[in-house]
C-alpha positions as CSV (number, residue, x, y, z in Angstrom):
1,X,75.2,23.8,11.0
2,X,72.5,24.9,13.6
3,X,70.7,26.7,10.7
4,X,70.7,23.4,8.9
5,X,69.3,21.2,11.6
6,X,66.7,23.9,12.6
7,X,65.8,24.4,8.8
8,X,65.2,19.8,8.3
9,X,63.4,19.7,11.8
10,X,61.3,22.6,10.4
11,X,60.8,20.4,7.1
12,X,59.8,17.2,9.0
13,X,57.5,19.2,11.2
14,X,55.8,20.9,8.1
15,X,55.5,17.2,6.2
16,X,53.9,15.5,10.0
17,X,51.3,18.2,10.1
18,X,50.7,17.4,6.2
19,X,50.7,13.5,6.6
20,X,48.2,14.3,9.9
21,X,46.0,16.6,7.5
22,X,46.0,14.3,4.8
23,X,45.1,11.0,7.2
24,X,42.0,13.4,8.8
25,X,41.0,14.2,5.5
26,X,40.8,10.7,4.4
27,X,38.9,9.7,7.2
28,X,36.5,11.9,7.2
29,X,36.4,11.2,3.6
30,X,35.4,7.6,4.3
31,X,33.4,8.6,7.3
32,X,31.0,10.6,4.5
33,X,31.3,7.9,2.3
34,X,30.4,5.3,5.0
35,X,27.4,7.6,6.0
36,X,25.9,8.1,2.4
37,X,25.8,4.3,1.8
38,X,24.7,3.3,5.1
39,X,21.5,6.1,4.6
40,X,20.9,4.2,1.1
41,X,21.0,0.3,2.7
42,X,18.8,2.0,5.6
43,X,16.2,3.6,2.7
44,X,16.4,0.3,1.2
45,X,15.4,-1.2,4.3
46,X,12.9,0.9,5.1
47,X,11.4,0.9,1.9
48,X,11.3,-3.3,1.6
49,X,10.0,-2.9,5.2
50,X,7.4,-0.9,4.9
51,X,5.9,-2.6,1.2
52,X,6.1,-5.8,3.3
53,X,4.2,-4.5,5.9
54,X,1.7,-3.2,3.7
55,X,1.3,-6.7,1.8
56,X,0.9,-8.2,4.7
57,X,-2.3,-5.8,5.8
58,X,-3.8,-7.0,2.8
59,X,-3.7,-10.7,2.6
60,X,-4.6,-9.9,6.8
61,X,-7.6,-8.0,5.2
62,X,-8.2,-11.0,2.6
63,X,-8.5,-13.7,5.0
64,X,-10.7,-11.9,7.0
65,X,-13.0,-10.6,4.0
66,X,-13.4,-14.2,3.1
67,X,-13.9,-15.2,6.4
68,X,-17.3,-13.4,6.6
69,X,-18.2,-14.2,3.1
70,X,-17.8,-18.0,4.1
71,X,-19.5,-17.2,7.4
72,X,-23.3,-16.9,5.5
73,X,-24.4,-19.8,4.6
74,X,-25.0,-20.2,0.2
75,X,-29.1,-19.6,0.9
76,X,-28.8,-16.5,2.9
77,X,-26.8,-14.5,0.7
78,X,-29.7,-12.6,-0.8
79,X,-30.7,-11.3,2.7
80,X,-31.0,-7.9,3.2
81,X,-31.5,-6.3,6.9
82,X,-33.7,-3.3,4.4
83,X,-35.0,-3.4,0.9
84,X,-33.3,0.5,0.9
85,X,-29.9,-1.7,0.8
86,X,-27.5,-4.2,-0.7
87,X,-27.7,-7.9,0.0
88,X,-25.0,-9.9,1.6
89,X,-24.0,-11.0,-1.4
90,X,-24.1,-7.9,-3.3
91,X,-22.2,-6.4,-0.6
92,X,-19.5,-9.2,-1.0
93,X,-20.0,-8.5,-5.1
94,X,-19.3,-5.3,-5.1
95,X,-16.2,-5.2,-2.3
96,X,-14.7,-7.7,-5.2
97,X,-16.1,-5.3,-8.0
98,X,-15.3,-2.3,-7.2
99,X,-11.9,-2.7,-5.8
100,X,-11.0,-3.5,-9.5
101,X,-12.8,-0.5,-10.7
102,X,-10.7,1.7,-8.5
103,X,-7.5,0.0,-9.6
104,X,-8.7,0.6,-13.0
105,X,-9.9,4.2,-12.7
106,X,-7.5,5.4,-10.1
107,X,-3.6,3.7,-10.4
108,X,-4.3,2.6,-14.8
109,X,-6.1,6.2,-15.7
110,X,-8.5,4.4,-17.4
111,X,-11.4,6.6,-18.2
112,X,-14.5,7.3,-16.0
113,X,-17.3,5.0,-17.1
114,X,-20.0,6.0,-18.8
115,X,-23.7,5.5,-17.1
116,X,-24.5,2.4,-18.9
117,X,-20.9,1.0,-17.5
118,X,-22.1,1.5,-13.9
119,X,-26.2,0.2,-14.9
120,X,-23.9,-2.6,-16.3
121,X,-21.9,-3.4,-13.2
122,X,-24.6,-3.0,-10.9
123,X,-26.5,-5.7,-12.6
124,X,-23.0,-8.1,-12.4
125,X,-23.1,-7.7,-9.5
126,X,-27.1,-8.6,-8.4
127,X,-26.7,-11.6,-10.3
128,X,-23.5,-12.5,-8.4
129,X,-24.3,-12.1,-5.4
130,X,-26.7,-14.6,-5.6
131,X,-23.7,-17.3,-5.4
132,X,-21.4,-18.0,-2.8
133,X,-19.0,-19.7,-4.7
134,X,-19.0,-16.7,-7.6
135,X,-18.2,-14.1,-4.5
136,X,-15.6,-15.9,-2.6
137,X,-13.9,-16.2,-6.4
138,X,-14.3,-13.0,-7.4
139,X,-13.3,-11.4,-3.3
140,X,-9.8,-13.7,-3.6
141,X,-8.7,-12.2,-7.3
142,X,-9.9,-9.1,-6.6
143,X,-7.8,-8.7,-3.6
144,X,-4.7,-10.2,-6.0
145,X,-5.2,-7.7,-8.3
146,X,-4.8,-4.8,-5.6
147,X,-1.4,-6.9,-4.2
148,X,0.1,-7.6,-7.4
149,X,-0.5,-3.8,-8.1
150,X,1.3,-2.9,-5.7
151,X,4.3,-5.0,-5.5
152,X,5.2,-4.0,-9.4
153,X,4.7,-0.4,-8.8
154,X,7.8,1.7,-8.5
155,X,8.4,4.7,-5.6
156,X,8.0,7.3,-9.0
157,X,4.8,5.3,-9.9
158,X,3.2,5.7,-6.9
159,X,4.0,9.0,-7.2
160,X,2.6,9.7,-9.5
161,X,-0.9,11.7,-9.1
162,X,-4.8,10.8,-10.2
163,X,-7.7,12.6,-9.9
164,X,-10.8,11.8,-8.2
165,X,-13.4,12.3,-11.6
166,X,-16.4,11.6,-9.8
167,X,-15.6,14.5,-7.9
168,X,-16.5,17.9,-8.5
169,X,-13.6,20.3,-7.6
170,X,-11.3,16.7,-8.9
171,X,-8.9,17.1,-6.3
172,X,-5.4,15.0,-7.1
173,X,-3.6,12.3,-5.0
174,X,-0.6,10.5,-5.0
175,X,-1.3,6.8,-6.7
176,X,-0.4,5.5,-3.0
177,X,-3.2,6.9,-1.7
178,X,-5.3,4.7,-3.9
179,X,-5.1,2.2,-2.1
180,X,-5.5,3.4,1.1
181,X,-9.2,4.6,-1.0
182,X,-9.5,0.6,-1.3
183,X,-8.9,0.0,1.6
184,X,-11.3,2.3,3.1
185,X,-14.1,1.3,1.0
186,X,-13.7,-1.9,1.4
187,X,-13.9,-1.6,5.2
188,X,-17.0,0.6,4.4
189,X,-19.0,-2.4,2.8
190,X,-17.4,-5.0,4.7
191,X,-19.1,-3.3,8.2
192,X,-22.4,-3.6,6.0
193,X,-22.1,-7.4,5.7
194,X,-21.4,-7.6,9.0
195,X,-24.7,-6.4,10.0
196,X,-26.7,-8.5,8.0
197,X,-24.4,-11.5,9.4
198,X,-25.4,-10.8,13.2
199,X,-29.0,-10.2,12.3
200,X,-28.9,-13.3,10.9
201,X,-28.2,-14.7,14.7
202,X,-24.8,-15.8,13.0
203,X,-21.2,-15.5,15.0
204,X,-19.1,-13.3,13.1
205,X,-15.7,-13.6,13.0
206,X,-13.0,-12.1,15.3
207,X,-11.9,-8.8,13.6
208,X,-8.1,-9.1,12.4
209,X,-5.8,-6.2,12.7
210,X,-2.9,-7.9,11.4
């Protein structure tokens, strides 16, 4: 009788500690679960965050771009502060320009143009900026090109790598990077218009960081 009662207590303890095992196990099991999906809604997030925050530094680099093209008034837009250097208006040309060049060459892989291309271009862009209204046009699609780009790109598209053909050693970038290129090179010019703004004795507007 003893031997009996010993032996079922022994049973029930043996099936507690299983139930216990098999309730930690669970838990944990949903605890993993619970930590894998909250890691994908977070790199979600994160991901939607930071393409928002990007969009946003462009259109804040938009609105200031056209800010200083509407700054110069329509006759002074073929001033230049040297003859060694672009006009104001060729400057504003060619941010507009060459922005879609580099979306072309860079993030499409369309080919490097050929000599007569660029002798082309270069000549598009003397006789626009000559106008006003032709640059402000041209500086508002070019900059919806670049944001339209990059809203329909996927994380494997952007990626995916380019080469720099106009350099030598063609070193290779992530497509991202493109258009942190853009971005550069449109600061670059931009500064040059500035110039030729303030020697013009005209304000120039308050820079924009965001």
């Amino acid at each position: 009788m003893n031997f009996s009662k010993k032996n079922h207590e022994h049973q029930k303890s043996n099936f507690l500690i299983v139930n216990q095992k098999s309730i930690i196990y669970f838990t944990l099991g949903i605890l993993v679960m619970s930590t894998v999906a909250f890691i994908k809604v977070e790199n979600k997030i994160t991901k939607n965050t930071n393409v928002k925050a990007y969009i946003e530094v462009l259109s804040s680099s938009k609105a200031y771009t056209l800010q200083i093209a509407e700054a110069m008034p329509a006759e002074k837009y073929t001033f230049k502060p040297t003859d060694s250097v672009r006009s104001f208006g060729e400057q504003m040309a060619h941010i507009a320009t060459s922005s879609k060049f580099l979306i072309a060459l860079f993030v499409k892989g369309e080919p490097m143009p050929s000599q007569e291309d660029f002798a082309a271009a270069a000549k598009m862009e003397k006789e626009m900026g000559v106008s006003k209204e032709a640059c402000l046009k041209a500086i508002s699609e070019s900059y919806n090109l670049v944001i339209s780009t990059f809203q329909n790109m996927s994380d494997e598209q952007l990626a995916e790598t380019f080469v720099v053909p106009f350099d030598p050693q063609q070193p290779a970038f992530a497509k991202e990077k493109a258009f942190q290129f853009i971005g550069e090179h449109t600061a670059h010019h931009r500064g040059q218009a500035l110039v030729a703004l303030r020697m013009q004795g005209i304000k120039s507007p308050e820079y924009k960081l965001y």
